[in-house]
Amino acid sequence: MKDARYIVGIDLGTTNTVVAYADLDTDRPAKSMAEIKVFQIPQLTDAGVIDKKDALPSFLYIKEGHELSSDALKLPWDETTPVTAGEFARERGAEVPHKLISSAKSWLCNQAVDRESSILPWETSALIDKLSPVQASCALLSHIKDAWNHEIAKDSDSLRLENLAIYLTVPASFDAVARELTVKAAHMAGLQDIILIEEPQAAFYAWIDKSGDGWRDNVEKGDLVLVCDIGGGTSDFSLIEVNEGKDGFLELERVAVGKHLLVGGDNIDLALSYFLAAGLKEKKKKLDSWQMRGLVHSCRKAKEKLLSGDDIEEYPVTVLGRGSGLIKGTIKIALAIEDLQKVVLDGFFPVCNLEVEPASASSTGMKEFGLAYEADPAITRHLAKFISSHKDDKGRPKLPTAVVFNGGVMKSAIIRERIMEVLASWQEFAGQGTIREIDAVDFDLSVAWGASYYGQAARGDGIKIRGGLGMSYYMAIEASMPAVPGMPMPTRALCIAPFGMEEGSHAESRDRLFNLVVGEKVNFDIMTSSTRHEDSVGSVIDNWEDMDIEDLTSIETQLDGEGENFIPVTFEVKVTEVGTLEFWACSRDDDRKWRLELNIRPKD
């Protein structure tokens, strides 16, 4: 909304949600940026206790029975909500895990489940009112909306969050389905004016805002900046190239996006808990599942303290006992800094060469169904694969010349130094110079901060990064050839939206006709690629299964067409200003069009 007073950036994170805003109704020089602030989010931190924090932990606790009417769990703005979000939800949910919803964002991009079905909490058979990943995301955004309206809007309807321009961040690796579902969750929460922005770009915008006009002194033409974002639940990588524009000024373009990797700080906490549990087991002290959950929670606190840079050699960890002798059975141990460094650096950030591949999943015949966690926890090996898959004109990996770190894990100087060591070794091996670290604004808050900056830049008040789609999209089309007994008809991949297609742009393919099947149930298989940057709208790829093109989703639908079976069509595609993808099949002979919705069901 162009006339809104505030521009709001929301980082809907896997483990924490942060809100930043710029007040445009302030005196400042023309064309200068409004000051950005972080919204202090009121939330339950304990039963009956409400505090304001920089971040809202992205956890939901499902209330039941007497909790639904308990004054201790009520918020100032709502007495009827069936869930509680934030710090209390995280702490209480750790004790009652069957009522805790976490990682809703990761479930939102899980292609193997129906993301609009009530499936969370995942691993519970308790008779409670479950939520879908979309509903869980909506609940977090609803808390943000209600908290903002209670604190800032007061009696002014124009300042209510639903009446403001919202810039909502998503991982660069989110596909079109996950983006559409994110927007849907926001709309369900009552937030209608939504624009999506990629998290790595937002982190880079935060750095630009911090640097002011001096940002151009820290990068130069030809720089390739790696944005390394490692948070509590995920790791994301992007490459931003610095070019010279027509007017001689530097321009920024996002040129590569990595896959959505489910490995991060939560994995580190789990590894540390298993390390300590193994030591206890040697002393004939075996922990049950309830105690292990508590140990993971304690290890997170210990990790944060030991990696804070305060020269702490060890940090106490307490494991509560079980049964009537609860206090008597309490186990007290300590996590030493040298053990933490060994587990974290050797396990998650090992030194490796650029040609290394992440370990593949085991060949176990049966696996638990759930989130698609990475089989290899070594983040540096995933980084090697990302960088080595993006090559220059001579077929050599495009190595970054600078790096911006983001995410809670990156608060540790020890981890940042290890990643820089690995990156420098790749540069040295390839003979491509040195790499430097660009100072981040804040590893926890910069994404929301940068989203608010982008909102101002979108109005012409700042620098914009050229980005567009972070992957290419394809549709499977059945080949036109004679049938062969016993052989299924082969399919080809039709490029319907190329990498880099920008928000608000429109493209169409009129040079080739296709037969659209109408009047009966059919499937449209959608695929993606994050590395095929040369394909254009209408390109057809044979043997696509071997061409770095992967399944995304399958749309099952029945298109209207009375008395017809096949309709000759062309197609057009649009990347909306919101950041989602629209595909239309267009009749050759009249003005009929059929839109295909991407958020249907997972690929079989």
Coordinates of C-alpha atoms in Angstrom, one line a residue:
M1 CA 0.0 0.0 0.0
K2 CA 1.8 3.1 -1.3
D3 CA 0.4 5.5 1.3
A4 CA 1.0 3.3 4.3
R5 CA 3.1 4.8 7.1
Y6 CA 5.2 1.7 7.9
I7 CA 7.0 -0.7 5.6
V8 CA 7.2 -4.0 7.5
G9 CA 9.7 -6.9 6.9
I10 CA 8.9 -10.3 8.4
D11 CA 11.4 -13.1 8.6
L12 CA 9.2 -16.2 9.1
G13 CA 12.0 -18.4 10.2
T14 CA 12.2 -22.1 10.8
T15 CA 13.2 -21.5 14.5
N16 CA 12.6 -17.8 15.0
T17 CA 10.3 -15.1 13.5
V18 CA 11.6 -11.5 13.4
V19 CA 9.8 -8.3 12.4
A20 CA 11.5 -5.1 11.3
Y21 CA 9.9 -1.9 10.2
A22 CA 10.6 1.5 8.7
D23 CA 8.6 4.6 9.7
L24 CA 8.1 6.7 6.5
D25 CA 6.5 9.5 8.5
T26 CA 9.8 10.9 9.8
D27 CA 11.8 13.9 8.7
R28 CA 14.8 12.9 6.5
P29 CA 16.5 14.2 3.4
A30 CA 14.9 13.5 0.0
K31 CA 15.7 10.0 -1.4
S32 CA 17.3 8.9 1.9
M33 CA 16.2 5.7 3.7
A34 CA 14.0 5.8 6.7
E35 CA 15.5 4.4 9.9
I36 CA 14.7 0.7 10.4
K37 CA 13.8 -0.7 13.8
V38 CA 13.2 -4.2 15.2
F39 CA 9.7 -4.8 16.6
Q40 CA 9.7 -6.1 20.2
I41 CA 7.2 -9.0 20.0
P42 CA 5.1 -9.6 23.2
Q43 CA 4.7 -13.3 23.9
L44 CA 4.3 -15.7 26.8
T45 CA 7.6 -16.6 28.2
D46 CA 6.2 -18.6 31.2
A47 CA 2.7 -19.3 32.5
G48 CA 1.2 -15.9 33.3
V49 CA 4.3 -14.0 32.2
I50 CA 4.4 -11.9 29.0
D51 CA 7.7 -10.3 27.9
K52 CA 8.7 -8.5 24.7
K53 CA 11.5 -10.0 22.7
D54 CA 13.4 -9.3 19.5
A55 CA 12.3 -12.7 18.1
L56 CA 9.3 -15.0 18.4
P57 CA 10.4 -18.6 18.5
S58 CA 8.6 -20.3 15.7
F59 CA 7.0 -23.0 17.9
L60 CA 3.4 -23.6 18.6
Y61 CA 2.0 -25.3 21.7
I62 CA -1.5 -26.8 21.3
K63 CA -3.7 -26.1 24.3
E64 CA -6.3 -28.6 25.4
G65 CA -8.7 -29.2 28.3
H66 CA -8.4 -26.6 31.1
E67 CA -5.5 -24.9 29.2
L68 CA -8.0 -23.4 26.8
S69 CA -9.6 -21.3 29.5
S70 CA -6.5 -20.8 31.7
D71 CA -5.8 -17.2 32.6
A72 CA -2.1 -18.1 32.7
L73 CA -2.0 -18.9 29.0
K74 CA -4.1 -15.9 27.8
L75 CA -2.7 -13.1 25.7
P76 CA -3.7 -9.4 26.1
W77 CA -5.4 -9.4 22.7
D78 CA -7.0 -12.8 22.4
E79 CA -8.5 -15.2 24.9
T80 CA -9.7 -17.8 22.5
T81 CA -6.7 -19.0 20.5
P82 CA -6.2 -22.8 20.7
V83 CA -2.4 -22.5 20.3
T84 CA 0.3 -20.5 22.0
A85 CA 3.3 -19.3 20.0
G86 CA 6.8 -18.2 21.1
E87 CA 9.1 -18.9 24.0
F88 CA 6.6 -20.5 26.3
A89 CA 5.5 -22.8 23.5
R90 CA 9.1 -23.9 22.8
E91 CA 9.9 -24.5 26.5
R92 CA 6.7 -26.2 27.6
G93 CA 6.5 -28.1 24.3
A94 CA 9.9 -29.7 25.0
E95 CA 8.3 -31.2 28.1
V96 CA 5.1 -32.3 26.3
P97 CA 6.4 -33.0 22.8
H98 CA 3.1 -34.5 21.5
K99 CA 1.6 -31.0 21.7
L100 CA 4.5 -29.1 20.1
I101 CA 4.6 -28.0 16.5
S102 CA 8.1 -27.0 15.2
S103 CA 9.7 -26.6 11.8
A104 CA 6.4 -25.6 10.2
K105 CA 8.4 -23.8 7.5
S106 CA 10.3 -27.0 6.6
W107 CA 7.0 -28.9 6.4
L108 CA 5.6 -26.1 4.2
C109 CA 8.2 -27.0 1.5
N110 CA 8.0 -30.8 2.0
Q111 CA 6.8 -32.2 -1.4
A112 CA 6.1 -35.6 0.0
V113 CA 3.0 -34.6 2.1
D114 CA -0.2 -32.8 1.6
R115 CA 0.7 -29.4 3.1
E116 CA -2.9 -28.4 3.6
S117 CA -3.8 -31.4 5.6
S118 CA -3.8 -31.5 9.4
I119 CA -0.6 -33.5 10.1
L120 CA 1.2 -31.5 12.8
P121 CA 2.5 -32.4 15.4
W122 CA 3.9 -35.1 13.2
E123 CA 5.0 -37.9 15.5
T124 CA 2.0 -38.1 17.8
S125 CA -1.1 -40.3 18.0
A126 CA -2.7 -38.2 20.7
L127 CA -6.2 -37.1 20.2
I128 CA -5.5 -33.4 19.8
D129 CA -6.5 -30.9 17.1
K130 CA -3.7 -31.0 14.6
L131 CA -2.8 -28.2 12.2
S132 CA -1.6 -28.3 8.6
P133 CA 1.8 -26.7 7.8
V134 CA -0.2 -23.8 6.1
Q135 CA -2.3 -23.4 9.3
A136 CA 0.8 -23.5 11.5
S137 CA 2.4 -20.8 9.5
C138 CA -0.8 -18.8 9.6
A139 CA -0.9 -19.1 13.4
L140 CA 2.6 -17.7 13.7
L141 CA 1.8 -14.8 11.4
S142 CA -1.5 -14.2 13.3
H143 CA 0.4 -13.8 16.5
I144 CA 2.6 -11.2 14.8
K145 CA -0.4 -9.4 13.4
D146 CA -2.2 -9.3 16.8
A147 CA 0.9 -8.3 18.7
W148 CA 1.6 -5.5 16.2
N149 CA -2.0 -4.2 16.4
H150 CA -1.9 -4.3 20.2
E151 CA 1.4 -2.5 20.5
I152 CA 1.5 -0.1 17.6
A153 CA -1.9 0.3 15.9
K154 CA -3.8 0.9 19.1
D155 CA -6.9 2.8 18.0
S156 CA -5.6 3.7 14.5
D157 CA -7.0 1.4 11.8
S158 CA -4.6 2.8 9.3
L159 CA -1.6 1.4 11.3
R160 CA -3.0 -2.1 11.7
L161 CA -0.7 -4.7 10.1
E162 CA -3.4 -5.9 7.7
N163 CA -3.4 -2.4 6.3
L164 CA 0.3 -2.1 5.7
A165 CA 2.8 -3.3 3.0
I166 CA 4.3 -6.5 4.2
Y167 CA 7.6 -7.9 2.8
L168 CA 7.7 -11.6 3.8
T169 CA 10.9 -13.5 3.4
V170 CA 11.3 -17.1 2.1
P171 CA 14.4 -19.2 1.4
A172 CA 15.8 -18.6 -2.1
S173 CA 15.4 -22.4 -2.6
F174 CA 11.6 -22.3 -2.0
D175 CA 9.9 -23.6 -5.1
A176 CA 6.7 -22.1 -6.6
V177 CA 4.4 -24.4 -4.6
A178 CA 6.0 -23.4 -1.3
R179 CA 5.9 -19.8 -2.2
E180 CA 2.2 -19.9 -3.1
L181 CA 1.4 -21.7 0.2
T182 CA 3.4 -19.1 2.1
V183 CA 1.3 -16.4 0.6
K184 CA -1.8 -18.4 1.3
A185 CA -0.8 -18.7 5.0
A186 CA -0.4 -14.9 5.1
H187 CA -3.8 -14.3 3.5
M188 CA -5.4 -16.7 6.0
A189 CA -3.8 -14.6 8.8
G190 CA -5.5 -11.5 7.3
L191 CA -2.4 -10.1 5.6
Q192 CA -3.3 -9.3 2.1
D193 CA -0.7 -6.9 0.7
I194 CA 2.2 -9.4 0.6
I195 CA 5.4 -9.3 -1.4
L196 CA 7.9 -12.2 -1.1
I197 CA 11.7 -11.6 -0.9
E198 CA 14.4 -14.2 -0.8
E199 CA 16.2 -14.5 2.6
P200 CA 19.8 -14.3 1.2
Q201 CA 19.0 -11.2 -0.7
A202 CA 17.4 -9.7 2.4
A203 CA 20.5 -10.4 4.4
F204 CA 22.6 -8.6 1.7
Y205 CA 20.2 -5.7 1.7
A206 CA 20.7 -5.3 5.5
W207 CA 24.4 -5.0 4.8
I208 CA 23.8 -2.4 2.2
D209 CA 21.6 -0.4 4.6
K210 CA 24.3 -0.6 7.3
S211 CA 27.0 0.5 4.9
G212 CA 25.1 3.4 3.5
D213 CA 26.6 5.0 0.4
G214 CA 29.9 3.3 1.3
W215 CA 28.7 -0.2 0.2
R216 CA 30.3 0.4 -3.2
D217 CA 33.7 0.8 -1.5
N218 CA 33.5 -2.8 -0.2
V219 CA 32.6 -4.6 -3.4
E220 CA 33.8 -4.0 -7.0
K221 CA 32.9 -5.0 -10.5
G222 CA 33.4 -8.7 -11.1
D223 CA 32.9 -9.7 -7.4
L224 CA 30.9 -12.8 -6.8
V225 CA 29.4 -12.7 -3.3
L226 CA 28.4 -15.9 -1.5
V227 CA 25.5 -15.5 0.9
C228 CA 25.9 -18.3 3.4
D229 CA 22.8 -18.6 5.6
I230 CA 22.9 -21.3 8.2
G231 CA 20.1 -21.1 10.8
G232 CA 18.5 -23.4 13.3
G233 CA 16.9 -25.8 10.9
T234 CA 18.2 -25.1 7.4
S235 CA 21.2 -24.0 5.3
D236 CA 20.8 -21.9 2.2
F237 CA 23.4 -20.6 -0.3
S238 CA 23.1 -18.0 -3.0
L239 CA 25.6 -16.2 -5.3
I240 CA 25.2 -12.5 -6.0
E241 CA 27.3 -11.0 -8.9
V242 CA 28.5 -7.4 -9.0
N243 CA 28.3 -5.9 -12.5
E244 CA 28.6 -2.5 -14.0
G245 CA 25.4 -0.9 -15.2
K246 CA 24.9 1.3 -18.3
D247 CA 25.3 4.5 -16.3
G248 CA 28.6 3.3 -14.8
F249 CA 27.2 2.5 -11.4
L250 CA 27.5 -1.0 -9.9
E251 CA 24.6 -3.4 -10.2
L252 CA 23.7 -6.5 -8.3
E253 CA 22.3 -9.7 -9.7
R254 CA 21.5 -13.0 -8.0
V255 CA 22.9 -15.6 -10.3
A256 CA 22.7 -18.9 -8.4
V257 CA 20.5 -20.5 -5.7
G258 CA 21.3 -23.7 -3.8
K259 CA 18.9 -26.4 -2.7
H260 CA 16.9 -26.2 0.5
L261 CA 19.0 -28.2 3.0
L262 CA 17.5 -29.4 6.2
V263 CA 20.6 -29.2 8.3
G264 CA 21.5 -26.5 10.8
G265 CA 21.8 -25.6 14.4
D266 CA 19.1 -28.1 15.5
N267 CA 21.3 -30.9 14.1
I268 CA 24.3 -29.6 16.1
D269 CA 22.2 -29.6 19.3
L270 CA 21.2 -33.2 18.6
A271 CA 24.8 -34.3 17.9
L272 CA 26.0 -32.8 21.1
S273 CA 23.3 -34.5 23.1
Y274 CA 24.2 -37.9 21.7
F275 CA 27.9 -37.2 22.4
L276 CA 27.1 -36.5 26.1
A277 CA 24.6 -39.4 26.3
A278 CA 27.3 -41.8 25.0
G279 CA 29.6 -40.7 27.8
L280 CA 26.9 -41.3 30.4
K281 CA 26.2 -44.7 28.9
E282 CA 29.8 -45.7 29.5
K283 CA 29.1 -44.9 33.2
K284 CA 26.0 -47.1 33.1
K285 CA 23.6 -44.2 33.0
K286 CA 21.2 -44.6 30.2
L287 CA 18.7 -41.9 29.3
D288 CA 15.2 -42.5 28.2
S289 CA 13.5 -40.5 25.3
W290 CA 12.1 -37.9 27.7
Q291 CA 15.5 -37.2 29.2
M292 CA 17.1 -37.1 25.8
R293 CA 14.7 -34.3 24.7
G294 CA 15.6 -32.4 27.8
L295 CA 19.3 -33.0 27.1
V296 CA 19.0 -31.6 23.6
H297 CA 17.4 -28.4 25.0
S298 CA 20.3 -28.1 27.5
C299 CA 22.9 -28.6 24.9
R300 CA 21.5 -25.8 22.8
K301 CA 22.0 -23.4 25.8
A302 CA 25.5 -24.8 26.4
K303 CA 26.4 -24.5 22.7
E304 CA 25.3 -20.8 22.6
K305 CA 27.3 -20.0 25.7
L306 CA 30.5 -21.8 24.7
L307 CA 30.4 -20.3 21.2
S308 CA 29.7 -16.8 22.4
G309 CA 33.4 -15.8 22.5
D310 CA 33.4 -15.3 26.2
D311 CA 36.4 -17.7 26.8
I312 CA 34.3 -20.2 28.7
E313 CA 36.1 -23.6 29.0
E314 CA 33.0 -25.6 29.8
Y315 CA 29.4 -25.2 30.6
P316 CA 27.2 -27.2 33.0
V317 CA 24.4 -29.4 31.6
T318 CA 21.7 -30.9 33.8
V319 CA 19.6 -34.0 33.0
L320 CA 16.6 -34.4 35.3
G321 CA 16.0 -37.8 36.8
R322 CA 12.8 -39.8 36.6
G323 CA 10.3 -41.1 39.1
S324 CA 9.7 -40.1 42.7
G325 CA 13.3 -39.4 43.3
L326 CA 13.4 -36.7 40.7
I327 CA 15.8 -34.3 42.4
K328 CA 17.9 -37.1 43.8
G329 CA 18.3 -38.7 40.4
T330 CA 19.4 -35.4 38.7
I331 CA 22.5 -36.0 36.6
K332 CA 25.0 -33.1 36.3
I333 CA 27.6 -33.1 33.6
A334 CA 29.6 -30.5 31.6
L335 CA 30.2 -29.8 27.9
A336 CA 33.8 -28.8 27.3
I337 CA 34.7 -26.3 24.6
E338 CA 37.3 -28.7 23.1
D339 CA 34.6 -31.4 22.8
L340 CA 32.1 -29.0 21.3
Q341 CA 34.7 -27.9 18.7
K342 CA 35.5 -31.5 17.8
V343 CA 31.8 -32.4 17.3
V344 CA 30.8 -29.2 15.5
L345 CA 33.9 -28.6 13.3
D346 CA 34.8 -32.1 12.4
G347 CA 31.2 -33.3 12.0
F348 CA 29.4 -30.3 10.4
F349 CA 32.2 -28.2 9.0
P350 CA 35.1 -30.5 8.0
V351 CA 37.9 -29.4 5.7
C352 CA 37.2 -30.8 2.3
N353 CA 38.1 -30.3 -1.4
L354 CA 35.9 -28.7 -4.0
E355 CA 35.3 -32.0 -5.8
V356 CA 33.8 -33.8 -2.8
E357 CA 30.2 -35.0 -2.9
P358 CA 27.9 -35.2 0.1
A359 CA 27.3 -38.7 1.4
S360 CA 24.2 -40.3 0.0
A361 CA 21.4 -41.8 2.0
S362 CA 21.8 -45.4 3.4
S363 CA 20.2 -48.3 1.6
T364 CA 17.9 -49.2 4.5
G365 CA 14.8 -50.9 3.1
M366 CA 12.4 -49.0 5.4
K367 CA 12.7 -45.5 6.7
E368 CA 10.5 -43.3 8.9
F369 CA 8.4 -40.9 6.9
G370 CA 8.9 -37.3 7.8
L371 CA 11.0 -34.3 6.9
A372 CA 13.6 -34.9 4.3
Y373 CA 16.7 -34.3 6.5
E374 CA 20.1 -34.4 4.8
A375 CA 21.8 -37.7 4.9
D376 CA 25.2 -35.9 5.2
P377 CA 25.4 -33.4 8.0
A378 CA 28.7 -31.9 6.7
I379 CA 27.6 -28.4 5.6
T380 CA 30.9 -27.7 3.9
R381 CA 30.5 -30.7 1.6
H382 CA 27.0 -29.4 0.6
L383 CA 28.6 -25.9 0.0
A384 CA 31.3 -27.6 -2.2
K385 CA 28.6 -29.2 -4.3
F386 CA 26.7 -25.9 -4.7
I387 CA 29.8 -23.9 -5.8
S388 CA 31.2 -26.6 -8.1
S389 CA 27.9 -26.9 -9.9
H390 CA 27.9 -23.3 -11.1
K391 CA 30.6 -22.9 -13.7
D392 CA 32.1 -20.1 -15.9
D393 CA 32.3 -20.1 -19.7
K394 CA 35.4 -22.3 -19.6
G395 CA 33.7 -24.9 -17.4
R396 CA 35.5 -24.0 -14.2
P397 CA 33.6 -23.5 -10.9
K398 CA 32.7 -19.9 -10.3
L399 CA 34.4 -19.3 -7.0
P400 CA 33.2 -16.5 -4.7
T401 CA 35.4 -13.5 -4.0
A402 CA 33.5 -12.4 -0.9
V403 CA 31.1 -13.9 1.6
V404 CA 28.2 -12.6 3.7
F405 CA 27.2 -14.8 6.7
N406 CA 23.8 -15.0 8.1
G407 CA 21.8 -17.2 10.5
G408 CA 22.1 -18.0 14.2
V409 CA 24.8 -20.6 13.7
M410 CA 27.0 -17.9 12.1
K411 CA 27.2 -16.0 15.4
S412 CA 30.1 -18.3 16.3
A413 CA 33.4 -16.8 15.2
I414 CA 34.9 -20.4 15.3
I415 CA 32.5 -21.6 12.7
R416 CA 32.9 -18.6 10.5
E417 CA 36.7 -19.0 10.6
R418 CA 36.4 -22.6 9.6
I419 CA 34.2 -21.9 6.6
M420 CA 36.6 -19.1 5.5
E421 CA 39.5 -21.5 5.8
V422 CA 37.7 -24.0 3.6
L423 CA 36.7 -21.4 1.0
A424 CA 40.3 -20.0 1.0
S425 CA 41.7 -23.5 0.3
W426 CA 39.4 -23.8 -2.7
Q427 CA 40.5 -20.4 -4.0
E428 CA 44.2 -21.3 -3.5
F429 CA 43.8 -24.6 -5.3
A430 CA 42.1 -23.0 -8.3
G431 CA 44.6 -20.1 -8.3
Q432 CA 41.8 -17.6 -8.2
G433 CA 43.0 -15.1 -5.6
T434 CA 41.6 -14.5 -2.2
I435 CA 38.2 -14.3 -0.5
R436 CA 37.1 -11.8 2.1
E437 CA 34.3 -11.6 4.7
I438 CA 31.8 -8.8 4.5
D439 CA 30.6 -7.8 7.9
A440 CA 27.0 -8.8 8.6
V441 CA 24.5 -6.5 10.4
D442 CA 23.1 -9.0 12.8
F443 CA 23.1 -12.8 12.3
D444 CA 19.6 -13.1 13.8
L445 CA 17.9 -9.9 12.7
S446 CA 19.3 -9.0 9.4
V447 CA 16.8 -10.9 7.2
A448 CA 13.8 -9.0 8.6
W449 CA 15.9 -5.8 8.5
G450 CA 16.8 -6.3 4.9
A451 CA 13.2 -7.0 4.0
S452 CA 12.1 -3.7 5.3
Y453 CA 15.0 -2.0 3.4
Y454 CA 13.8 -3.8 0.2
G455 CA 10.4 -2.4 0.7
Q456 CA 11.8 1.1 0.6
A457 CA 14.1 0.2 -2.4
A458 CA 11.1 -1.1 -4.3
R459 CA 9.7 2.5 -4.1
G460 CA 12.9 3.9 -5.6
D461 CA 14.7 4.9 -2.4
G462 CA 17.5 2.3 -2.5
I463 CA 19.6 -0.3 -4.3
K464 CA 17.8 -3.4 -5.8
I465 CA 19.2 -6.8 -6.5
R466 CA 18.1 -8.3 -9.8
G467 CA 16.9 -11.8 -9.1
G468 CA 13.7 -13.4 -10.4
L469 CA 13.0 -17.1 -10.3
G470 CA 15.6 -19.1 -8.4
M471 CA 15.1 -22.1 -10.6
S472 CA 13.8 -23.1 -14.0
Y473 CA 10.4 -24.8 -14.3
Y474 CA 9.3 -27.5 -16.7
M475 CA 6.2 -29.5 -17.6
A476 CA 6.3 -33.1 -18.8
I477 CA 4.7 -33.5 -22.2
E478 CA 4.0 -36.8 -23.9
A479 CA 6.0 -37.4 -27.0
S480 CA 4.2 -37.7 -30.4
M481 CA 5.3 -41.0 -31.8
P482 CA 3.9 -44.4 -32.7
A483 CA 3.1 -46.7 -29.7
V484 CA 5.4 -49.6 -29.0
P485 CA 4.1 -52.7 -27.2
G486 CA 5.2 -52.9 -23.6
M487 CA 6.9 -49.5 -23.6
P488 CA 5.3 -46.4 -21.9
M489 CA 5.2 -43.3 -24.1
P490 CA 8.3 -41.2 -23.3
T491 CA 8.0 -37.7 -22.0
R492 CA 9.9 -34.6 -22.7
A493 CA 10.5 -31.6 -20.5
L494 CA 8.9 -28.3 -21.7
C495 CA 10.4 -25.2 -20.1
I496 CA 7.5 -23.1 -18.9
A497 CA 9.5 -20.6 -16.9
P498 CA 13.3 -20.0 -17.1
F499 CA 15.7 -19.2 -14.3
G500 CA 15.9 -15.5 -13.5
M501 CA 12.4 -14.6 -14.8
E502 CA 11.7 -11.5 -12.8
E503 CA 8.7 -10.6 -10.7
G504 CA 5.9 -8.8 -12.6
S505 CA 7.2 -10.2 -16.0
H506 CA 5.2 -12.1 -18.6
A507 CA 6.3 -14.5 -21.3
E508 CA 4.5 -16.6 -23.9
S509 CA 5.2 -19.4 -26.3
R510 CA 3.4 -19.1 -29.6
D511 CA 5.7 -20.9 -32.0
R512 CA 4.7 -24.4 -31.1
L513 CA 1.3 -26.0 -30.6
F514 CA 0.4 -28.6 -28.0
N515 CA -2.7 -30.7 -27.5
L516 CA -4.5 -30.0 -24.2
V517 CA -6.6 -32.9 -22.9
V518 CA -10.0 -31.7 -21.5
G519 CA -13.1 -33.3 -20.2
E520 CA -11.3 -36.1 -18.2
K521 CA -9.0 -36.4 -15.2
V522 CA -5.3 -36.0 -16.2
N523 CA -2.0 -35.3 -14.5
F524 CA 0.4 -32.5 -15.2
D525 CA 3.9 -33.3 -13.9
I526 CA 6.0 -30.3 -13.0
M527 CA 9.8 -30.4 -12.7
T528 CA 12.5 -28.0 -11.7
S529 CA 16.2 -27.4 -12.1
S530 CA 18.5 -25.0 -10.2
T531 CA 21.4 -25.3 -12.5
R532 CA 20.0 -25.1 -16.1
H533 CA 20.1 -21.4 -16.7
E534 CA 20.2 -21.4 -20.5
D535 CA 16.8 -22.9 -21.2
S536 CA 14.2 -20.4 -22.5
V537 CA 10.4 -20.4 -22.5
G538 CA 9.3 -23.2 -24.9
S539 CA 12.5 -25.1 -24.9
V540 CA 11.9 -28.9 -25.1
I541 CA 14.5 -31.2 -23.5
D542 CA 14.7 -34.9 -24.3
N543 CA 16.0 -37.5 -21.7
W544 CA 15.3 -34.9 -19.0
E545 CA 15.8 -37.4 -16.2
D546 CA 19.5 -37.3 -17.0
M547 CA 19.7 -33.5 -17.4
D548 CA 19.7 -32.3 -13.8
I549 CA 15.9 -31.8 -13.9
E550 CA 14.0 -33.1 -10.9
D551 CA 10.3 -33.8 -10.1
L552 CA 8.5 -31.1 -8.1
T553 CA 4.8 -32.0 -8.0
S554 CA 1.9 -33.5 -10.0
I555 CA -1.3 -31.6 -10.7
E556 CA -4.3 -33.9 -10.9
T557 CA -7.3 -32.0 -12.4
Q558 CA -10.1 -32.1 -15.0
L559 CA -10.3 -29.1 -17.3
D560 CA -13.6 -28.0 -18.8
G561 CA -14.3 -28.7 -22.4
E562 CA -17.7 -30.0 -23.5
G563 CA -17.7 -32.5 -26.3
E564 CA -14.0 -32.1 -26.9
N565 CA -11.0 -34.2 -26.1
F566 CA -8.0 -32.3 -27.4
I567 CA -7.7 -28.6 -27.9
P568 CA -4.7 -27.1 -29.7
V569 CA -3.1 -24.6 -27.3
T570 CA -0.1 -22.4 -26.8
F571 CA 0.9 -21.2 -23.3
E572 CA 1.8 -18.1 -21.3
V573 CA 3.4 -17.7 -17.9
K574 CA 3.6 -14.9 -15.4
V575 CA 5.7 -14.3 -12.4
T576 CA 3.5 -12.2 -10.2
E577 CA 4.6 -9.1 -8.3
V578 CA 4.1 -11.2 -5.1
G579 CA 6.7 -13.7 -6.4
T580 CA 4.5 -16.7 -7.3
L581 CA 4.1 -18.4 -10.7
E582 CA 1.0 -18.5 -12.9
F583 CA 0.7 -20.9 -15.9
W584 CA -2.0 -20.6 -18.6
A585 CA -2.9 -22.8 -21.5
C586 CA -4.3 -20.7 -24.3
S587 CA -6.7 -22.0 -27.0
R588 CA -5.4 -21.4 -30.6
D589 CA -8.9 -21.0 -32.0
D590 CA -10.7 -18.8 -29.5
D591 CA -10.1 -16.7 -26.3
R592 CA -10.4 -19.6 -23.8
K593 CA -7.7 -20.0 -21.2
W594 CA -7.0 -22.6 -18.5
R595 CA -5.0 -21.8 -15.4
L596 CA -3.0 -24.6 -13.7
E597 CA -2.7 -24.2 -9.9
L598 CA 0.6 -25.5 -8.6
N599 CA -0.3 -26.2 -5.0
I600 CA -2.2 -29.5 -5.5
R601 CA -0.6 -32.7 -4.3
P602 CA 2.8 -34.3 -4.0
K603 CA 4.4 -36.2 -6.8
D604 CA 3.7 -39.9 -6.5

